[in-house]
Structure formats: C-alpha cells, structure tokens
Short mmCIF file of C-alpha atoms and ligand atoms in Angstrom, two decimals:
data_model
loop_
_atom_site.label_atom_id
_atom_site.label_comp_id
_atom_site.label_asym_id
_atom_site.label_seq_id
_atom_site.Cartn_x
_atom_site.Cartn_y
_atom_site.Cartn_z
CA MET E 4 -65.23 12.38 -80.43
CA ASP E 5 -68.14 10.04 -79.84
CA LYS E 6 -69.92 11.37 -76.77
CA SER E 7 -73.47 10.41 -76.10
CA CYS E 8 -74.09 13.48 -73.97
CA ILE E 9 -72.43 16.88 -74.23
CA ASN E 10 -72.10 18.59 -70.85
CA VAL E 11 -72.97 22.25 -70.48
CA GLY E 12 -72.10 24.67 -67.68
CA ILE E 13 -73.68 28.12 -67.38
CA LEU E 14 -72.04 31.13 -65.76
CA GLY E 15 -74.87 33.34 -64.51
CA TRP E 16 -78.49 32.53 -63.70
CA GLY E 17 -80.14 35.87 -64.38
CA THR E 18 -82.86 36.48 -66.93
CA VAL E 19 -81.16 34.93 -69.94
CA GLY E 20 -79.50 32.15 -67.91
CA THR E 21 -82.92 31.18 -66.61
CA GLY E 22 -84.29 31.06 -70.16
CA VAL E 23 -81.40 28.88 -71.30
CA SER E 24 -81.87 26.47 -68.40
CA LYS E 25 -85.59 26.25 -69.19
CA ILE E 26 -84.93 25.30 -72.80
CA LEU E 27 -82.14 22.85 -71.95
CA MET E 28 -84.24 21.13 -69.27
CA ASN E 29 -87.67 21.25 -70.89
CA GLN E 30 -86.82 20.81 -74.58
CA ASN E 31 -84.08 18.27 -74.25
CA SER E 32 -85.67 15.61 -76.43
CA LEU E 33 -86.73 18.17 -79.05
CA ILE E 34 -83.11 19.37 -79.26
CA ALA E 35 -81.90 15.78 -79.55
CA LYS E 36 -84.41 15.08 -82.35
CA ASN E 37 -83.65 18.30 -84.21
CA SER E 38 -79.90 18.23 -83.93
CA GLY E 39 -78.93 14.66 -83.16
CA THR E 40 -77.19 15.95 -80.05
CA GLU E 41 -78.01 15.28 -76.44
CA LEU E 42 -77.19 18.14 -74.13
CA CYS E 43 -76.84 17.73 -70.35
CA LEU E 44 -77.01 20.78 -68.13
CA LYS E 45 -74.41 19.94 -65.48
CA LYS E 46 -73.65 23.13 -63.58
CA ILE E 47 -74.97 26.64 -63.15
CA VAL E 48 -72.97 29.28 -61.33
CA LYS E 49 -74.94 31.84 -59.37
CA ARG E 50 -73.42 34.47 -57.12
CA THR E 51 -75.71 33.74 -54.17
CA LEU E 52 -77.57 30.61 -53.20
CA PRO E 53 -80.05 29.09 -52.57
CA ALA E 54 -82.05 30.01 -55.65
CA THR E 55 -85.03 28.63 -57.52
CA ARG E 56 -86.78 29.61 -60.74
CA GLN E 57 -90.36 28.95 -61.65
CA GLY E 58 -90.64 26.45 -64.49
CA VAL E 59 -87.13 24.99 -64.11
CA GLU E 60 -86.29 21.85 -62.21
CA LEU E 61 -82.55 21.41 -62.07
CA PRO E 62 -80.62 18.18 -61.47
CA MET E 63 -79.20 17.64 -57.99
CA ASP E 64 -76.04 19.64 -57.21
CA CYS E 65 -76.40 21.67 -60.37
CA LEU E 66 -76.18 25.06 -58.67
CA THR E 67 -72.90 26.38 -57.32
CA THR E 68 -71.36 29.71 -56.41
CA ASP E 69 -67.91 28.66 -57.62
CA PRO E 70 -67.09 29.43 -61.30
CA ALA E 71 -64.20 26.94 -61.15
CA GLU E 72 -66.81 24.16 -61.05
CA VAL E 73 -67.64 25.15 -64.60
CA VAL E 74 -64.52 26.60 -66.22
CA ASP E 75 -62.03 24.13 -64.63
CA ASN E 76 -64.35 21.13 -64.54
CA PRO E 77 -63.04 18.36 -66.85
CA GLU E 78 -66.58 17.04 -67.29
CA ILE E 79 -67.87 20.27 -68.85
CA ASP E 80 -67.59 20.53 -72.65
CA ILE E 81 -69.34 23.85 -73.27
CA VAL E 82 -69.27 26.97 -71.10
CA VAL E 83 -72.07 29.49 -71.53
CA GLU E 84 -71.09 32.93 -70.25
CA LEU E 85 -74.11 35.01 -69.22
CA ILE E 86 -72.76 37.11 -66.38
CA GLY E 87 -72.20 40.22 -68.52
CA GLY E 88 -69.68 42.95 -67.73
CA VAL E 89 -66.16 42.83 -69.04
CA THR E 90 -63.49 42.04 -66.44
CA THR E 91 -64.72 38.85 -64.75
CA ALA E 92 -66.31 37.49 -67.92
CA HIS E 93 -63.05 38.08 -69.79
CA SER E 94 -60.92 36.13 -67.35
CA LEU E 95 -63.44 33.27 -67.00
CA ILE E 96 -63.81 32.88 -70.75
CA LYS E 97 -60.04 32.86 -71.18
CA ARG E 98 -59.71 30.20 -68.50
CA ALA E 99 -62.45 28.09 -70.10
CA ILE E 100 -60.81 28.31 -73.53
CA GLN E 101 -57.39 27.48 -72.11
CA ASN E 102 -59.01 24.42 -70.52
CA GLY E 103 -60.19 23.34 -73.99
CA LYS E 104 -63.86 24.21 -73.57
CA HIS E 105 -66.07 25.59 -76.30
CA VAL E 106 -67.61 28.89 -75.25
CA VAL E 107 -70.93 30.56 -75.94
CA THR E 108 -71.42 34.17 -74.90
CA ALA E 109 -74.04 36.89 -75.24
CA ASN E 110 -71.54 39.53 -74.15
CA LYS E 111 -71.22 42.18 -76.89
CA ALA E 112 -69.32 44.62 -74.67
CA LEU E 113 -66.65 41.99 -74.02
CA LEU E 114 -66.30 40.99 -77.68
CA ALA E 115 -66.34 44.59 -78.90
CA GLU E 116 -63.35 45.24 -76.63
CA HIS E 117 -61.47 41.92 -76.54
CA GLY E 118 -62.85 39.97 -79.53
CA GLY E 119 -59.52 39.84 -81.37
CA GLU E 120 -57.65 38.38 -78.42
CA LEU E 121 -60.38 35.87 -77.49
CA PHE E 122 -60.82 34.55 -81.03
CA GLN E 123 -57.06 34.17 -81.34
CA LEU E 124 -57.04 32.16 -78.12
CA ALA E 125 -60.01 30.06 -79.25
CA SER E 126 -58.24 29.33 -82.51
CA GLU E 127 -55.02 28.29 -80.73
CA HIS E 128 -56.99 25.92 -78.49
CA LYS E 129 -59.13 24.67 -81.39
CA VAL E 130 -62.41 25.52 -79.71
CA SER E 131 -65.35 27.60 -80.85
CA LEU E 132 -66.49 30.94 -79.43
CA ASN E 133 -70.08 31.57 -80.51
CA PHE E 134 -71.96 34.81 -79.92
CA GLU E 135 -75.32 34.78 -81.72
CA ALA E 136 -77.18 36.23 -78.71
CA SER E 137 -74.85 39.22 -78.46
CA THR E 138 -76.55 41.09 -81.30
CA ALA E 139 -80.26 41.50 -81.92
CA GLY E 140 -81.21 38.80 -79.34
CA GLY E 141 -83.37 36.16 -80.95
CA ILE E 142 -82.70 37.23 -84.56
CA PRO E 143 -80.16 34.84 -86.13
CA ILE E 144 -78.16 37.62 -87.77
CA ILE E 145 -74.67 36.41 -86.82
CA LYS E 146 -75.17 33.03 -88.45
CA THR E 147 -76.86 34.66 -91.42
CA LEU E 148 -73.89 36.94 -92.10
CA GLN E 149 -71.35 34.26 -91.45
CA GLU E 150 -72.98 31.36 -93.24
CA SER E 151 -76.05 32.19 -95.30
CA PHE E 152 -74.52 35.30 -96.94
CA ALA E 153 -70.97 33.99 -97.20
CA GLY E 154 -71.20 34.22 -100.99
CA ASN E 155 -72.21 37.89 -100.96
CA GLN E 156 -70.28 41.09 -100.90
CA ILE E 157 -72.29 43.00 -98.30
CA HIS E 158 -73.08 46.37 -99.79
CA SER E 159 -74.67 47.83 -96.66
CA LEU E 160 -76.29 46.97 -93.38
CA TYR E 161 -78.81 48.98 -91.32
CA GLY E 162 -79.78 47.82 -87.85
CA ILE E 163 -82.36 48.79 -85.30
CA VAL E 164 -80.41 46.92 -82.66
CA ASN E 165 -81.32 48.72 -79.46
CA GLY E 166 -84.79 47.91 -78.22
CA THR E 167 -84.75 50.58 -75.51
CA CYS E 168 -84.17 53.39 -78.02
CA ASN E 169 -86.66 51.93 -80.46
CA TYR E 170 -89.27 51.74 -77.71
CA ILE E 171 -88.64 55.35 -76.69
CA LEU E 172 -88.72 56.69 -80.26
CA THR E 173 -91.87 54.69 -81.07
CA GLU E 174 -93.63 56.14 -78.02
CA MET E 175 -92.48 59.63 -78.96
CA HIS E 176 -93.97 59.14 -82.44
CA GLU E 177 -97.18 57.51 -81.35
CA ARG E 178 -98.01 59.40 -78.17
CA ALA E 179 -96.40 62.78 -78.84
CA VAL E 180 -94.52 62.65 -75.54
CA ASP E 181 -91.05 64.00 -74.77
CA PHE E 182 -87.92 61.89 -74.46
CA SER E 183 -87.50 62.34 -70.71
CA ASP E 184 -91.14 61.43 -69.99
CA VAL E 185 -91.00 58.22 -72.05
CA LEU E 186 -87.67 57.29 -70.51
CA LYS E 187 -89.15 57.56 -67.05
CA VAL E 188 -92.13 55.37 -67.96
CA ALA E 189 -89.78 52.87 -69.63
CA GLN E 190 -87.67 52.74 -66.46
CA ASP E 191 -90.75 52.30 -64.26
CA LYS E 192 -91.90 49.41 -66.46
CA GLY E 193 -88.43 47.83 -66.45
CA TYR E 194 -87.87 48.31 -70.21
CA ALA E 195 -84.98 50.71 -69.61
CA GLU E 196 -82.11 50.34 -67.14
CA ALA E 197 -81.93 52.60 -64.05
CA ASP E 198 -78.78 54.02 -65.69
CA PRO E 199 -79.84 54.13 -69.35
CA THR E 200 -76.60 55.71 -70.65
CA LEU E 201 -75.30 52.74 -72.66
CA ASP E 202 -78.61 52.41 -74.47
CA VAL E 203 -79.73 56.01 -75.04
CA GLU E 204 -76.25 57.28 -75.94
CA GLY E 205 -75.95 54.67 -78.70
CA ILE E 206 -73.06 52.72 -77.13
CA ASP E 207 -74.93 49.40 -76.93
CA ALA E 208 -75.85 49.73 -80.62
CA ALA E 209 -72.25 50.66 -81.48
CA GLN E 210 -70.89 47.55 -79.72
CA LYS E 211 -73.31 45.44 -81.77
CA LEU E 212 -72.26 47.23 -84.95
CA ILE E 213 -68.62 46.29 -84.25
CA LEU E 214 -69.64 42.62 -84.20
CA LEU E 215 -71.74 42.90 -87.37
CA ILE E 216 -68.90 44.66 -89.20
CA ALA E 217 -66.42 41.99 -88.10
CA LEU E 218 -68.57 39.42 -89.89
CA ALA E 219 -69.83 41.44 -92.85
CA TYR E 220 -66.49 43.03 -93.74
CA ARG E 221 -63.90 40.95 -91.87
CA SER E 222 -62.77 44.15 -90.21
CA ASN E 223 -62.05 44.50 -86.50
CA ILE E 224 -62.85 48.06 -85.54
CA SER E 225 -63.04 49.77 -82.18
CA LEU E 226 -65.55 52.14 -80.61
CA SER E 227 -63.17 55.10 -80.84
CA GLN E 228 -62.96 54.79 -84.64
CA PHE E 229 -66.50 55.76 -85.55
CA HIS E 230 -69.29 58.25 -84.96
CA VAL E 231 -71.74 57.31 -82.18
CA GLU E 232 -74.64 59.56 -81.33
CA GLY E 233 -77.64 58.66 -79.17
CA ILE E 234 -81.23 59.84 -79.03
CA THR E 235 -81.17 62.18 -76.03
CA SER E 236 -81.37 65.38 -78.08
CA ILE E 237 -84.34 64.26 -80.20
CA THR E 238 -87.27 66.54 -79.39
CA GLN E 239 -90.96 66.24 -80.10
CA LYS E 240 -90.50 68.94 -82.77
CA GLU E 241 -88.09 66.72 -84.73
CA ILE E 242 -90.51 63.80 -84.46
CA GLN E 243 -93.42 65.92 -85.72
CA TYR E 244 -91.57 67.67 -88.55
CA ALA E 245 -89.97 64.44 -89.71
CA ARG E 246 -93.45 62.90 -89.89
CA GLU E 247 -94.80 65.89 -91.85
CA LEU E 248 -91.97 65.44 -94.31
CA GLY E 249 -92.75 61.72 -94.72
CA TYR E 250 -90.10 60.27 -92.39
CA VAL E 251 -89.78 58.44 -89.08
CA ILE E 252 -86.77 58.82 -86.76
CA LYS E 253 -84.95 55.60 -85.83
CA LEU E 254 -81.65 54.97 -84.10
CA LEU E 255 -79.72 53.10 -86.79
CA ALA E 256 -76.43 51.25 -86.67
CA ILE E 257 -75.11 51.66 -90.22
CA ALA E 258 -72.31 49.96 -92.14
CA LYS E 259 -71.63 50.54 -95.83
CA LEU E 260 -68.84 49.50 -98.13
CA THR E 261 -67.67 52.71 -99.76
CA ASP E 262 -64.85 52.29 -102.22
CA GLY E 263 -63.52 48.78 -102.11
CA ASN E 264 -61.49 48.96 -98.97
CA ARG E 265 -63.25 51.35 -96.62
CA VAL E 266 -66.37 50.83 -94.57
CA GLU E 267 -68.64 53.53 -93.21
CA ALA E 268 -69.55 52.77 -89.62
CA ARG E 269 -71.88 55.02 -87.68
CA VAL E 270 -74.66 55.00 -85.10
CA HIS E 271 -77.05 57.95 -84.98
CA PRO E 272 -80.70 58.94 -85.11
CA THR E 273 -81.77 58.70 -88.75
CA LEU E 274 -84.75 59.81 -90.82
CA VAL E 275 -86.09 56.80 -92.71
CA PRO E 276 -89.00 56.98 -95.17
CA GLU E 277 -92.21 56.26 -93.25
CA ARG E 278 -93.40 53.72 -95.81
CA SER E 279 -90.20 51.64 -95.42
CA LEU E 280 -90.27 48.38 -93.48
CA LEU E 281 -87.66 49.68 -91.01
CA ALA E 282 -89.82 52.70 -90.18
CA ASN E 283 -92.54 50.29 -89.11
CA VAL E 284 -90.43 48.29 -86.69
CA GLY E 285 -92.08 49.45 -83.49
CA GLY E 286 -91.66 49.16 -79.74
CA ALA E 287 -88.75 47.19 -78.37
CA PHE E 288 -88.42 45.06 -81.52
CA ASN E 289 -85.15 44.89 -83.46
CA ALA E 290 -84.57 44.59 -87.19
CA VAL E 291 -81.51 44.30 -89.35
CA CYS E 292 -81.55 45.08 -93.04
CA VAL E 293 -78.68 43.57 -95.01
CA ILE E 294 -78.11 44.38 -98.67
CA GLY E 295 -75.84 41.90 -100.44
CA ASP E 296 -74.68 41.99 -104.05
CA ALA E 297 -76.22 38.62 -104.86
CA VAL E 298 -79.13 38.36 -102.45
CA GLY E 299 -80.23 42.01 -102.74
CA PRO E 300 -82.11 43.65 -99.88
CA THR E 301 -83.14 41.46 -96.93
CA LEU E 302 -84.72 42.23 -93.59
CA PHE E 303 -84.59 40.27 -90.33
CA TYR E 304 -87.07 41.16 -87.63
CA GLY E 305 -87.68 39.92 -84.11
CA GLN E 306 -87.15 40.41 -80.41
CA GLY E 307 -83.73 41.79 -79.62
CA ALA E 308 -83.79 41.13 -75.89
CA GLY E 309 -85.72 39.29 -73.19
CA GLU E 310 -85.47 35.95 -71.48
CA MET E 311 -86.69 33.47 -74.07
CA PRO E 312 -85.73 35.20 -77.38
CA THR E 313 -82.15 35.65 -76.18
CA ALA E 314 -82.10 32.13 -74.73
CA SER E 315 -83.22 30.82 -78.12
CA ALA E 316 -80.06 32.27 -79.71
CA VAL E 317 -77.82 31.01 -76.89
CA VAL E 318 -79.18 27.47 -77.21
CA ALA E 319 -78.63 27.52 -80.99
CA ASP E 320 -74.98 28.36 -80.28
CA VAL E 321 -74.76 25.61 -77.68
CA ILE E 322 -76.06 23.12 -80.25
CA ASP E 323 -73.45 24.34 -82.76
CA ALA E 324 -70.76 24.05 -80.12
CA ALA E 325 -71.95 20.53 -79.30
CA LYS E 326 -71.46 19.60 -82.96
CA SER E 327 -67.95 21.06 -82.72
CA VAL E 328 -67.30 18.84 -79.68
CA GLN E 329 -68.53 15.79 -81.55
CA GLN E 330 -66.61 16.56 -84.72
CA GLY E 331 -63.52 17.91 -82.96
CA VAL E 332 -63.50 21.16 -84.97
CA SER E 333 -63.88 24.81 -84.03
CA SER E 334 -66.74 26.85 -85.40
CA PRO E 335 -66.08 28.89 -88.57
CA ILE E 336 -67.32 32.02 -86.83
CA SER E 337 -64.08 32.39 -84.89
CA GLN E 338 -62.14 32.04 -88.12
CA ALA E 339 -64.01 34.96 -89.69
CA TRP E 340 -63.18 37.24 -86.82
CA LEU E 341 -59.54 36.27 -86.94
CA ALA E 342 -59.37 37.05 -90.64
CA GLY E 343 -60.37 40.59 -89.68
CA ALA E 344 -57.13 41.06 -87.79
CA GLN E 345 -55.28 40.99 -91.10
CA ALA E 346 -57.96 42.62 -93.22
CA GLU E 347 -57.28 45.86 -95.00
CA VAL E 348 -60.80 47.23 -94.72
CA GLY E 349 -60.44 50.55 -92.93
CA VAL E 350 -63.06 52.81 -91.41
CA CYS E 351 -64.25 55.73 -93.52
CA PRO E 352 -64.15 58.84 -91.28
CA ILE E 353 -67.55 60.47 -90.72
CA ASP E 354 -66.26 63.66 -92.39
CA ASP E 355 -65.96 61.75 -95.67
CA ILE E 356 -69.49 60.38 -95.79
CA GLU E 357 -72.08 61.74 -98.16
CA THR E 358 -75.70 61.78 -97.13
CA ARG E 359 -78.88 63.82 -97.13
CA TYR E 360 -79.70 65.89 -94.04
CA TYR E 361 -82.63 67.21 -92.05
CA ILE E 362 -81.62 70.50 -90.41
CA ARG E 363 -83.69 72.68 -88.07
CA PHE E 364 -82.39 76.16 -87.36
CA VAL E 365 -83.93 78.49 -84.81
CA VAL E 366 -83.62 81.95 -86.32
CA ALA E 367 -84.85 85.53 -85.99
CA ASP E 368 -87.94 86.03 -88.16
CA ARG E 369 -86.45 88.85 -90.22
CA PRO E 370 -86.08 89.52 -93.97
CA GLY E 371 -82.99 87.99 -95.56
CA VAL E 372 -82.20 85.30 -92.95
CA LEU E 373 -83.14 82.38 -95.19
CA ALA E 374 -81.12 83.91 -98.03
CA LYS E 375 -78.01 84.24 -95.82
CA ILE E 376 -78.24 80.62 -94.67
CA GLY E 377 -78.94 79.43 -98.22
CA THR E 378 -75.90 81.30 -99.54
CA ILE E 379 -73.55 79.75 -96.98
CA LEU E 380 -74.92 76.26 -97.66
CA GLY E 381 -74.55 76.88 -101.40
CA ASN E 382 -70.96 78.05 -100.98
CA TRP E 383 -70.22 74.69 -99.36
CA GLN E 384 -71.88 72.74 -102.21
CA ILE E 385 -74.93 71.90 -100.13
CA SER E 386 -78.12 72.01 -102.12
CA ILE E 387 -81.45 72.56 -100.34
CA ALA E 388 -84.18 70.10 -101.40
CA SER E 389 -87.04 71.68 -99.45
CA VAL E 390 -87.62 74.20 -96.68
CA ILE E 391 -90.49 74.99 -94.35
CA GLN E 392 -90.87 77.68 -91.71
CA LYS E 393 -92.39 76.48 -88.47
CA ASP E 394 -93.48 77.28 -85.02
CA PRO E 395 -93.13 80.96 -84.23
CA HIS E 396 -91.55 81.31 -80.76
CA GLY E 397 -93.50 84.41 -79.65
CA MET E 398 -92.92 87.23 -82.15
CA GLU E 399 -89.18 86.82 -82.36
CA THR E 400 -87.91 83.48 -83.63
CA VAL E 401 -89.02 80.62 -85.86
CA SER E 402 -87.78 77.18 -86.84
CA LEU E 403 -86.46 76.81 -90.37
CA VAL E 404 -86.65 73.14 -91.29
CA MET E 405 -84.63 72.07 -94.33
CA LEU E 406 -84.00 68.86 -96.18
CA THR E 407 -80.85 68.82 -98.26
CA HIS E 408 -79.71 66.79 -101.24
CA LYS E 409 -76.65 64.61 -100.69
CA ALA E 410 -73.75 66.56 -99.26
CA GLN E 411 -70.39 65.81 -97.70
CA GLU E 412 -70.36 65.75 -93.91
CA LYS E 413 -67.22 67.88 -93.71
CA ASN E 414 -68.87 70.55 -95.86
CA MET E 415 -71.94 70.44 -93.65
CA LYS E 416 -69.83 70.96 -90.53
CA ALA E 417 -67.97 73.87 -92.11
CA ALA E 418 -71.21 75.45 -93.33
CA LEU E 419 -72.83 75.13 -89.91
CA ALA E 420 -69.82 76.73 -88.20
CA GLU E 421 -70.17 79.69 -90.55
CA ILE E 422 -73.95 79.86 -90.11
CA TYR E 423 -73.57 79.96 -86.32
CA THR E 424 -71.64 83.22 -86.65
CA LEU E 425 -74.78 84.89 -88.03
CA GLU E 426 -76.47 87.08 -85.46
CA ASP E 427 -79.89 85.91 -86.64
CA VAL E 428 -79.18 82.26 -85.81
CA LYS E 429 -80.15 81.71 -82.21
CA ASP E 430 -79.03 78.22 -81.33
CA GLU E 431 -77.18 75.15 -82.57
CA ALA E 432 -79.13 73.45 -85.35
CA GLN E 433 -80.71 70.01 -85.02
CA LEU E 434 -78.95 67.92 -87.64
CA ILE E 435 -80.25 64.45 -88.48
CA ARG E 436 -78.97 62.29 -91.33
CA ILE E 437 -81.40 60.71 -93.79
CA GLU E 438 -81.21 57.19 -95.27
CA GLU E 439 -83.35 56.44 -98.31
CA GLU E 440 -81.73 53.10 -99.26
CA VAL E 441 -83.76 51.25 -96.61
CA ASP E 442 -86.91 51.95 -98.63
CA PHE E 443 -87.17 48.79 -100.71
N1 HSE C 504 -80.16 46.93 -73.78
C1 HSE C 504 -80.38 46.28 -75.04
C2 HSE C 504 -81.56 46.90 -75.75
C3 HSE C 504 -80.68 44.81 -74.92
O1 HSE C 504 -82.20 47.81 -75.22
O2 HSE C 504 -81.80 46.49 -76.87
C4 HSE C 504 -79.45 43.97 -74.76
O3 HSE C 504 -78.60 44.06 -75.85
#
C-alpha cells in the first residue's frame, strides 16, 4: 500500500503514552529520515479530559475519551495500547485487530495470559502485534531474540527484568538496610508501586520470562507451570554472607534448554559471582544475558522502565508496524509466537533442575549438629563445598551457612524435610540458588 502518512492512535496517555506522543510529535522528521516512514499521531484516548502535557503540542481534536475513535476509526492504521491491565486492553486489542489494524502493546500481563489467542487473531487478520516495550523497557531484547539471534539455538537466558527488585536489592547491598525499609523509601520516591506485590513477588519478572521463552524457544508457557519466588524473604544476613562468599543476590528470570526438548523456566533470588557483569547491574536498571550456540554469551543493558526508555521501544514497534502497513505484511514476531502453539518444548519441573545452593540454617550451637546435617545432605547426594558458622544468637543458636556443589532440587527438598525433623534445627533454612554461568 502506498500511503504517504501512516496514522497512529494511542490508547492511554499516562507516563509511557506521554513519552510516545513526545517522540511522535517532536521527532517526526528524524523518524521519517531514519525509516522512510511518515507517522501521523491522529488520536489519543484518555479516560478524563481536558488534559495537557508539558513538552507535547497535539494536533486539534487529537484527544478523546472514546476508544472507538481509535479502534473503530477507518483512518487509523496502527493502534498503540498503553492502558495496561488485562480485561479492557484485551477486548480493545481484539477489536482493533478484527478491524484490520496493526497493534503495538507494552502489556506483558495481557500477552502472558492471552498471547496465543491474540497472535492467532493477528495472523488471521494479517496484521502485526508488536511488543518490544513489554519486556526490559528500552532494551531491544524482543527484536534481538526474534531477528538478530534467529540463527542461534539459545542455550540459556538470564534476565534482571524487574527494576523495582533490582533497586531494592542494590540498596540492601550498598546501604545495609532491610527489605521493608528500602521498600518504603522506594514507595515514597515513586520507584515502587503502592501495592508492590507484582514486582516483589516476582510475578512481573515471570510474565516477562514467558514472553522471552516464547521467542527464544518457541514455547508458550503459563505462569502456573514454573517456579516463581520473589525477594521478600531476603534478609540483610543473606546479603552480607553472600558478599563474604564472593556473591551478589539478584532476582533473575532464568530460561535454559536442558535436554533437547525441555526448558527450565524459573524466577527467584539468585547468587551471582560479584565480579560478573550481571552482579554489577545496579539500581533500577535491567539487563538480559543471552547465551546462543553461535554468538556465545551476550549482555544487553539499559533502562527497563520509565517514560522515555519505554516510549523508545514503543516507537520502534510503531515504525515496524508502519513498514508492515506499507508492505501489506504482518510482522514475523507474531509468527514466532504462533509456532510456539505447536512446539514440543516442554517445561522442566523445578524438582528436576540441578544447581548449586546457598543454605543458611539456624541451629543449636551444640556438638554434632553440623555432622548430623552433613550426613543427611550426603545421604541425598548433596555435597558441601564450604561451610561457615556465623552470628551467635545469644548463647543458644548460630547460623550455619553452606555452599553446595551441584545437586538435584528434589534431593535438596527431601534432605531439608529430614533436616527440619532434627531438634537442633530451629527454623526453616534460607535456600538461595547459585548461577555461575553468568560469569563470562
Ligand atoms: N514494574 C516494572 C519494574 C516496570 O519494576 O521493572 C514495568 O515492567
């Protein structure tokens, strides 16, 4: 189709929507020069009007409260969904696709839940559904997996994809403060949501992992299929002891190809070697490490959230969609997701993984306790790599901090259940998995 100007409608004029409108209005000629495509911002839907934003001058009649003026408007070629949430976004995106519009979304929760259905619909209507901004904000990781690494078998992928958790853990490392204190400061400064559950319980990172796995392994998995653990139980002791042992704690989203047709998927706090690049990704920054069979280890670093970094990714998708409009083709990204519906790559249950562990037991400081724990671990084929005794709690109890060699998760669970029956063991252990492969 030969169109001189591709018309864009935006659903939602919050933080990211504002950033997108700024780029579309203020960088229009740069976009045209760089991509050969002229984009016209026609409509923005905002729940309440009037509204203005500093640094954005919109065309007359651009703002509306009625989503139909975007999703049902024959003039609009590309719909950008930035309202978030699942239910309304889902029905508006479906309507836009059914009306033949290309769609760009930053909505990872929606795609993690309804990706299969929406990509099927997009394919039937021969339109693209692009989602670069849904994962790791401004870092172009979706396009990288889909296009730049298309000739690689992805061996593994490790992501720091939740800025809130990374900010909290960085502060805990650098300022020796407790989780709840940092969270409060983060909320006061607006870095963390008033209800931080999705972030600190690892769910946001898990939704992003679902999208990364869809592209890296052509496998559509759901949240209920894999282990998701947040950072709420990480204490200052774990931070300090990890550091003493040469590690930093990060919330990682991990995917690994295990034996040809199974993929490990998990989100949990992880000890990473302190000299590794990932260990040094601080504050609210994101990073994704991808290890491919041809390319080897790679690392992508940048801002995973925020007005302009996220808008940068959205606009890149809009430009891609504009090319789809001009060429009359749908983007290959939707095709990759669809392939996942038929793929035979299954999820490897957490019980079957093999990894090294950090374990901290709180035990009675009596002769023979270490030997009893060591015997049980040994009986379950778990070999201790090092052990230190820490922090006497009065005269009675101490922390026993152990690093293990690689062991099977199911053996670790069985060993811990047996260890908890010992009278000398006073509490549930702190168990944190270790990843050494990120140290390249
Ligand atoms: N809440 C996310 C984070 C940003 O803290 O990284 C949006 O994905």
